[in-house]
PDB file of C-alpha atoms in Angstrom:
ATOM      1  CA  ARG A   1       0.102  -0.030  -0.056  1.00 50.00           C
ATOM      2  CA  ASN A   2       1.314   3.397  -0.730  1.00 55.00           C
ATOM      3  CA  GLU A   3       0.971   5.463   2.538  1.00 58.00           C
ATOM      4  CA  ALA A   4       1.823   8.676   0.704  1.00 68.00           C
ATOM      5  CA  GLY A   5      -1.307   8.264  -1.344  1.00 83.00           C
ATOM      6  CA  THR A   6      -4.837   9.319  -0.389  1.00 85.00           C
ATOM      7  CA  ALA A   7      -8.183   7.701   0.126  1.00 87.00           C
ATOM      8  CA  GLY A   8     -10.811  10.259  -0.460  1.00 84.00           C
ATOM      9  CA  GLN A   9      -9.867  13.330   1.305  1.00 89.00           C
ATOM     10  CA  ILE A  10      -7.286  12.079   3.714  1.00 92.00           C
ATOM     11  CA  MET A  11      -3.879  10.752   3.237  1.00 92.00           C
ATOM     12  CA  LEU A  12      -3.537   7.014   3.971  1.00 92.00           C
ATOM     13  CA  GLN A  13      -1.109   7.578   6.639  1.00 91.00           C
ATOM     14  CA  GLU A  14      -3.542   9.843   8.473  1.00 93.00           C
ATOM     15  CA  LEU A  15      -6.575   7.525   7.803  1.00 94.00           C
ATOM     16  CA  MET A  16      -4.809   4.529   9.339  1.00 93.00           C
ATOM     17  CA  THR A  17      -4.103   6.473  12.505  1.00 94.00           C
ATOM     18  CA  GLU A  18      -7.790   7.344  12.842  1.00 96.00           C
ATOM     19  CA  ASP A  19      -9.648   5.469  15.797  1.00 96.00           C
ATOM     20  CA  LEU A  20     -12.516   4.332  13.532  1.00 97.00           C
ATOM     21  CA  SER A  21     -10.031   2.935  10.919  1.00 96.00           C
ATOM     22  CA  LYS A  22      -8.277   1.026  13.663  1.00 96.00           C
ATOM     23  CA  HIS A  23     -11.556  -0.469  14.954  1.00 96.00           C
ATOM     24  CA  LEU A  24     -12.681  -1.311  11.446  1.00 96.00           C
ATOM     25  CA  VAL A  25      -9.392  -3.114  10.672  1.00 94.00           C
ATOM     26  CA  SER A  26      -9.540  -4.955  14.093  1.00 94.00           C
ATOM     27  CA  LEU A  27     -13.139  -5.960  13.636  1.00 96.00           C
ATOM     28  CA  LEU A  28     -12.216  -7.291   9.928  1.00 95.00           C
ATOM     29  CA  ARG A  29      -9.269  -9.166  11.164  1.00 94.00           C
ATOM     30  CA  LEU A  30     -11.288 -10.785  13.985  1.00 95.00           C
ATOM     31  CA  ALA A  31     -14.023 -11.647  11.643  1.00 95.00           C
ATOM     32  CA  MET A  32     -12.150 -12.775   8.591  1.00 94.00           C
ATOM     33  CA  ASN A  33      -9.019 -14.413  10.208  1.00 90.00           C
ATOM     34  CA  PRO A  34      -9.331 -18.067  11.476  1.00 82.00           C
ATOM     35  CA  ARG A  35      -6.440 -17.393  13.843  1.00 83.00           C
ATOM     36  CA  ALA A  36      -7.954 -14.191  15.504  1.00 80.00           C
ATOM     37  CA  GLY A  37      -6.889 -14.732  19.214  1.00 82.00           C
ATOM     38  CA  ARG A  38      -4.902 -11.376  19.495  1.00 85.00           C
ATOM     39  CA  HIS A  39      -7.573  -9.623  17.502  1.00 91.00           C
ATOM     40  CA  TRP A  40     -10.253 -10.897  19.881  1.00 92.00           C
ATOM     41  CA  SER A  41      -8.516  -9.467  22.902  1.00 91.00           C
ATOM     42  CA  ASN A  42      -7.820  -6.202  21.105  1.00 92.00           C
ATOM     43  CA  CYS A  43     -11.345  -5.675  20.005  1.00 95.00           C
ATOM     44  CA  GLN A  44     -12.886  -6.718  23.280  1.00 94.00           C
ATOM     45  CA  THR A  45     -10.626  -4.290  25.219  1.00 93.00           C
ATOM     46  CA  TRP A  46     -11.378  -1.244  23.220  1.00 94.00           C
ATOM     47  CA  LEU A  47     -15.013  -2.213  22.714  1.00 95.00           C
ATOM     48  CA  ALA A  48     -15.294  -2.245  26.660  1.00 95.00           C
ATOM     49  CA  LEU A  49     -13.823   1.147  26.742  1.00 94.00           C
ATOM     50  CA  LEU A  50     -16.149   2.548  24.031  1.00 95.00           C
ATOM     51  CA  ARG A  51     -19.149   1.069  25.749  1.00 94.00           C
ATOM     52  CA  GLY A  52     -18.131   2.053  29.334  1.00 94.00           C
ATOM     53  CA  VAL A  53     -17.952  -1.484  30.530  1.00 93.00           C
ATOM     54  CA  ALA A  54     -15.599  -1.776  33.504  1.00 91.00           C
ATOM     55  CA  ALA A  55     -13.367  -4.679  34.178  1.00 84.00           C
ATOM     56  CA  ASP A  56     -15.023  -5.425  37.516  1.00 89.00           C
ATOM     57  CA  GLU A  57     -18.335  -6.100  35.751  1.00 90.00           C
ATOM     58  CA  PRO A  58     -18.153  -9.808  34.700  1.00 91.00           C
ATOM     59  CA  GLY A  59     -21.802 -10.162  33.774  1.00 94.00           C
ATOM     60  CA  VAL A  60     -21.531  -7.255  31.494  1.00 94.00           C
ATOM     61  CA  GLN A  61     -18.067  -8.330  30.205  1.00 93.00           C
ATOM     62  CA  GLN A  62     -19.697 -11.603  29.329  1.00 95.00           C
ATOM     63  CA  LYS A  63     -22.538  -9.975  27.385  1.00 96.00           C
ATOM     64  CA  LEU A  64     -20.016  -7.744  25.571  1.00 96.00           C
ATOM     65  CA  ALA A  65     -18.080 -11.133  24.638  1.00 95.00           C
ATOM     66  CA  ILE A  66     -21.262 -12.613  23.256  1.00 97.00           C
ATOM     67  CA  ASP A  67     -22.180  -9.431  21.326  1.00 97.00           C
ATOM     68  CA  LEU A  68     -18.693  -9.242  19.842  1.00 97.00           C
ATOM     69  CA  ASP A  69     -18.630 -12.997  18.924  1.00 96.00           C
ATOM     70  CA  ALA A  70     -22.193 -12.749  17.245  1.00 97.00           C
ATOM     71  CA  PHE A  71     -21.174  -9.688  15.272  1.00 98.00           C
ATOM     72  CA  ALA A  72     -17.999 -11.279  14.171  1.00 97.00           C
ATOM     73  CA  ARG A  73     -19.585 -14.393  13.058  1.00 96.00           C
ATOM     74  CA  ALA A  74     -22.430 -12.434  11.154  1.00 97.00           C
ATOM     75  CA  LEU A  75     -19.881 -10.096   9.486  1.00 97.00           C
ATOM     76  CA  SER A  76     -17.897 -13.276   8.350  1.00 96.00           C
ATOM     77  CA  ALA A  77     -21.068 -14.846   7.050  1.00 97.00           C
ATOM     78  CA  ASN A  78     -22.352 -11.615   5.388  1.00 97.00           C
ATOM     79  CA  TYR A  79     -19.056 -10.903   3.587  1.00 96.00           C
ATOM     80  CA  PRO A  80     -17.160 -14.122   2.986  1.00 95.00           C
ATOM     81  CA  THR A  81     -15.169 -12.265   0.247  1.00 94.00           C
ATOM     82  CA  PRO A  82     -13.937  -8.816   0.077  1.00 94.00           C
ATOM     83  CA  PRO A  83     -16.197  -6.162  -1.397  1.00 94.00           C
ATOM     84  CA  GLY A  84     -16.048  -5.857  -5.123  1.00 92.00           C
ATOM     85  CA  ASP A  85     -18.151  -2.742  -5.381  1.00 93.00           C
ATOM     86  CA  GLU A  86     -18.928   0.440  -3.599  1.00 93.00           C
ATOM     87  CA  ALA A  87     -22.466  -0.598  -2.488  1.00 96.00           C
ATOM     88  CA  THR A  88     -20.919  -3.690  -0.665  1.00 95.00           C
ATOM     89  CA  SER A  89     -18.075  -1.737   0.872  1.00 95.00           C
ATOM     90  CA  ARG A  90     -20.536   0.782   2.249  1.00 95.00           C
ATOM     91  CA  SER A  91     -22.845  -1.806   3.468  1.00 97.00           C
ATOM     92  CA  LEU A  92     -20.052  -3.577   5.270  1.00 97.00           C
ATOM     93  CA  VAL A  93     -18.815  -0.297   6.854  1.00 96.00           C
ATOM     94  CA  THR A  94     -22.375   0.567   7.806  1.00 96.00           C
ATOM     95  CA  GLU A  95     -22.633  -2.717   9.736  1.00 97.00           C
ATOM     96  CA  VAL A  96     -19.500  -1.939  11.588  1.00 97.00           C
ATOM     97  CA  LEU A  97     -20.797   1.608  12.331  1.00 96.00           C
ATOM     98  CA  ASN A  98     -24.009   0.281  13.581  1.00 97.00           C
ATOM     99  CA  PHE A  99     -22.434  -2.173  15.817  1.00 97.00           C
ATOM    100  CA  LEU A 100     -19.832   0.434  17.252  1.00 96.00           C
ATOM    101  CA  GLY A 101     -22.503   3.089  17.466  1.00 95.00           C
ATOM    102  CA  ARG A 102     -22.033   6.351  15.790  1.00 94.00           C
ATOM    103  CA  GLU A 103     -23.123   8.306  18.785  1.00 95.00           C
ATOM    104  CA  ARG A 104     -20.803   6.331  20.961  1.00 95.00           C
ATOM    105  CA  LEU A 105     -17.905   7.104  18.617  1.00 96.00           C
ATOM    106  CA  SER A 106     -18.824  10.744  18.630  1.00 96.00           C
ATOM    107  CA  SER A 107     -18.926  10.883  22.522  1.00 95.00           C
ATOM    108  CA  PHE A 108     -15.761   8.916  22.951  1.00 96.00           C
ATOM    109  CA  TYR A 109     -13.657  10.661  20.465  1.00 96.00           C
ATOM    110  CA  PRO A 110     -13.893  14.510  20.619  1.00 96.00           C
ATOM    111  CA  SER A 111     -12.570  14.869  17.010  1.00 96.00           C
ATOM    112  CA  TYR A 112     -15.793  12.970  15.656  1.00 97.00           C
ATOM    113  CA  ALA A 113     -18.238  15.046  17.644  1.00 95.00           C
ATOM    114  CA  HIS A 114     -17.639  18.301  15.727  1.00 90.00           C
ATOM    115  CA  GLY A 115     -18.120  19.184  12.139  1.00 93.00           C
ATOM    116  CA  ASP A 116     -17.973  16.533   9.330  1.00 95.00           C
ATOM    117  CA  TRP A 117     -14.810  14.807  10.285  1.00 97.00           C
ATOM    118  CA  LEU A 118     -16.494  11.502  11.237  1.00 97.00           C
ATOM    119  CA  ASP A 119     -18.161  11.438   7.792  1.00 96.00           C
ATOM    120  CA  THR A 120     -14.910  12.365   6.183  1.00 96.00           C
ATOM    121  CA  VAL A 121     -13.115   9.313   7.783  1.00 97.00           C
ATOM    122  CA  ILE A 122     -15.947   7.039   6.926  1.00 96.00           C
ATOM    123  CA  ASP A 123     -15.861   8.103   3.241  1.00 95.00           C
ATOM    124  CA  SER A 124     -12.142   7.743   3.087  1.00 95.00           C
ATOM    125  CA  ALA A 125     -12.286   4.256   4.796  1.00 95.00           C
ATOM    126  CA  LEU A 126     -14.911   3.128   2.475  1.00 94.00           C
ATOM    127  CA  LYS A 127     -12.741   4.164  -0.528  1.00 94.00           C
ATOM    128  CA  HIS A 128      -9.569   2.562   0.920  1.00 93.00           C
ATOM    129  CA  LEU A 129     -11.286  -0.731   1.573  1.00 94.00           C
ATOM    130  CA  LEU A 130     -12.838  -0.862  -1.828  1.00 93.00           C
ATOM    131  CA  ASP A 131      -9.365  -0.038  -3.365  1.00 92.00           C
ATOM    132  CA  CYS A 132      -7.731  -2.819  -1.302  1.00 90.00           C
ATOM    133  CA  SER A 133     -10.434  -5.177  -2.149  1.00 92.00           C
ATOM    134  CA  LEU A 134     -10.876  -4.829  -5.784  1.00 87.00           C
ATOM    135  CA  ASN A 135      -8.290  -7.333  -7.093  1.00 82.00           C
ATOM    136  CA  SER A 136      -8.422  -9.638  -3.962  1.00 85.00           C
ATOM    137  CA  ILE A 137      -9.950 -13.012  -4.151  1.00 83.00           C
ATOM    138  CA  ASP A 138      -9.976 -13.452  -0.436  1.00 85.00           C
ATOM    139  CA  TRP A 139      -9.688 -11.475   2.824  1.00 88.00           C
ATOM    140  CA  CYS A 140      -6.124 -12.823   3.484  1.00 80.00           C
ATOM    141  CA  SER A 141      -4.906 -11.124   0.285  1.00 75.00           C
ATOM    142  CA  THR A 142      -6.668  -7.874   1.007  1.00 76.00           C
TER     143      THR A 142
END
């Protein structure tokens, strides 16, 4: 990948440091990688922070783990191959946004709460996902 390039209105180097991008990539790795142990731990940690779940709430932590597992399985089933068109890419990113919660993202990350920065990041992430996926036959090659 050419990190000096752009995806939409954002330089790739900047896009990959955005929290939304990191969460999207982590969830895709969890859902699409058969050996996703470290991705599971990573996703569970930041999802707990995003949802305000404390480590000393085992019942809530368990529900979060069940939700994360169900989401990852559904994402894998719904998108067995990388998106080959903009509509599929948009659908995938929308599913991730719905799971994360747009309002939660805006509340947790101040840069997403003002102006249209979150929309700019979303559009750039969509473009980059599609660009990476177009010539890929499976998720491992994306």
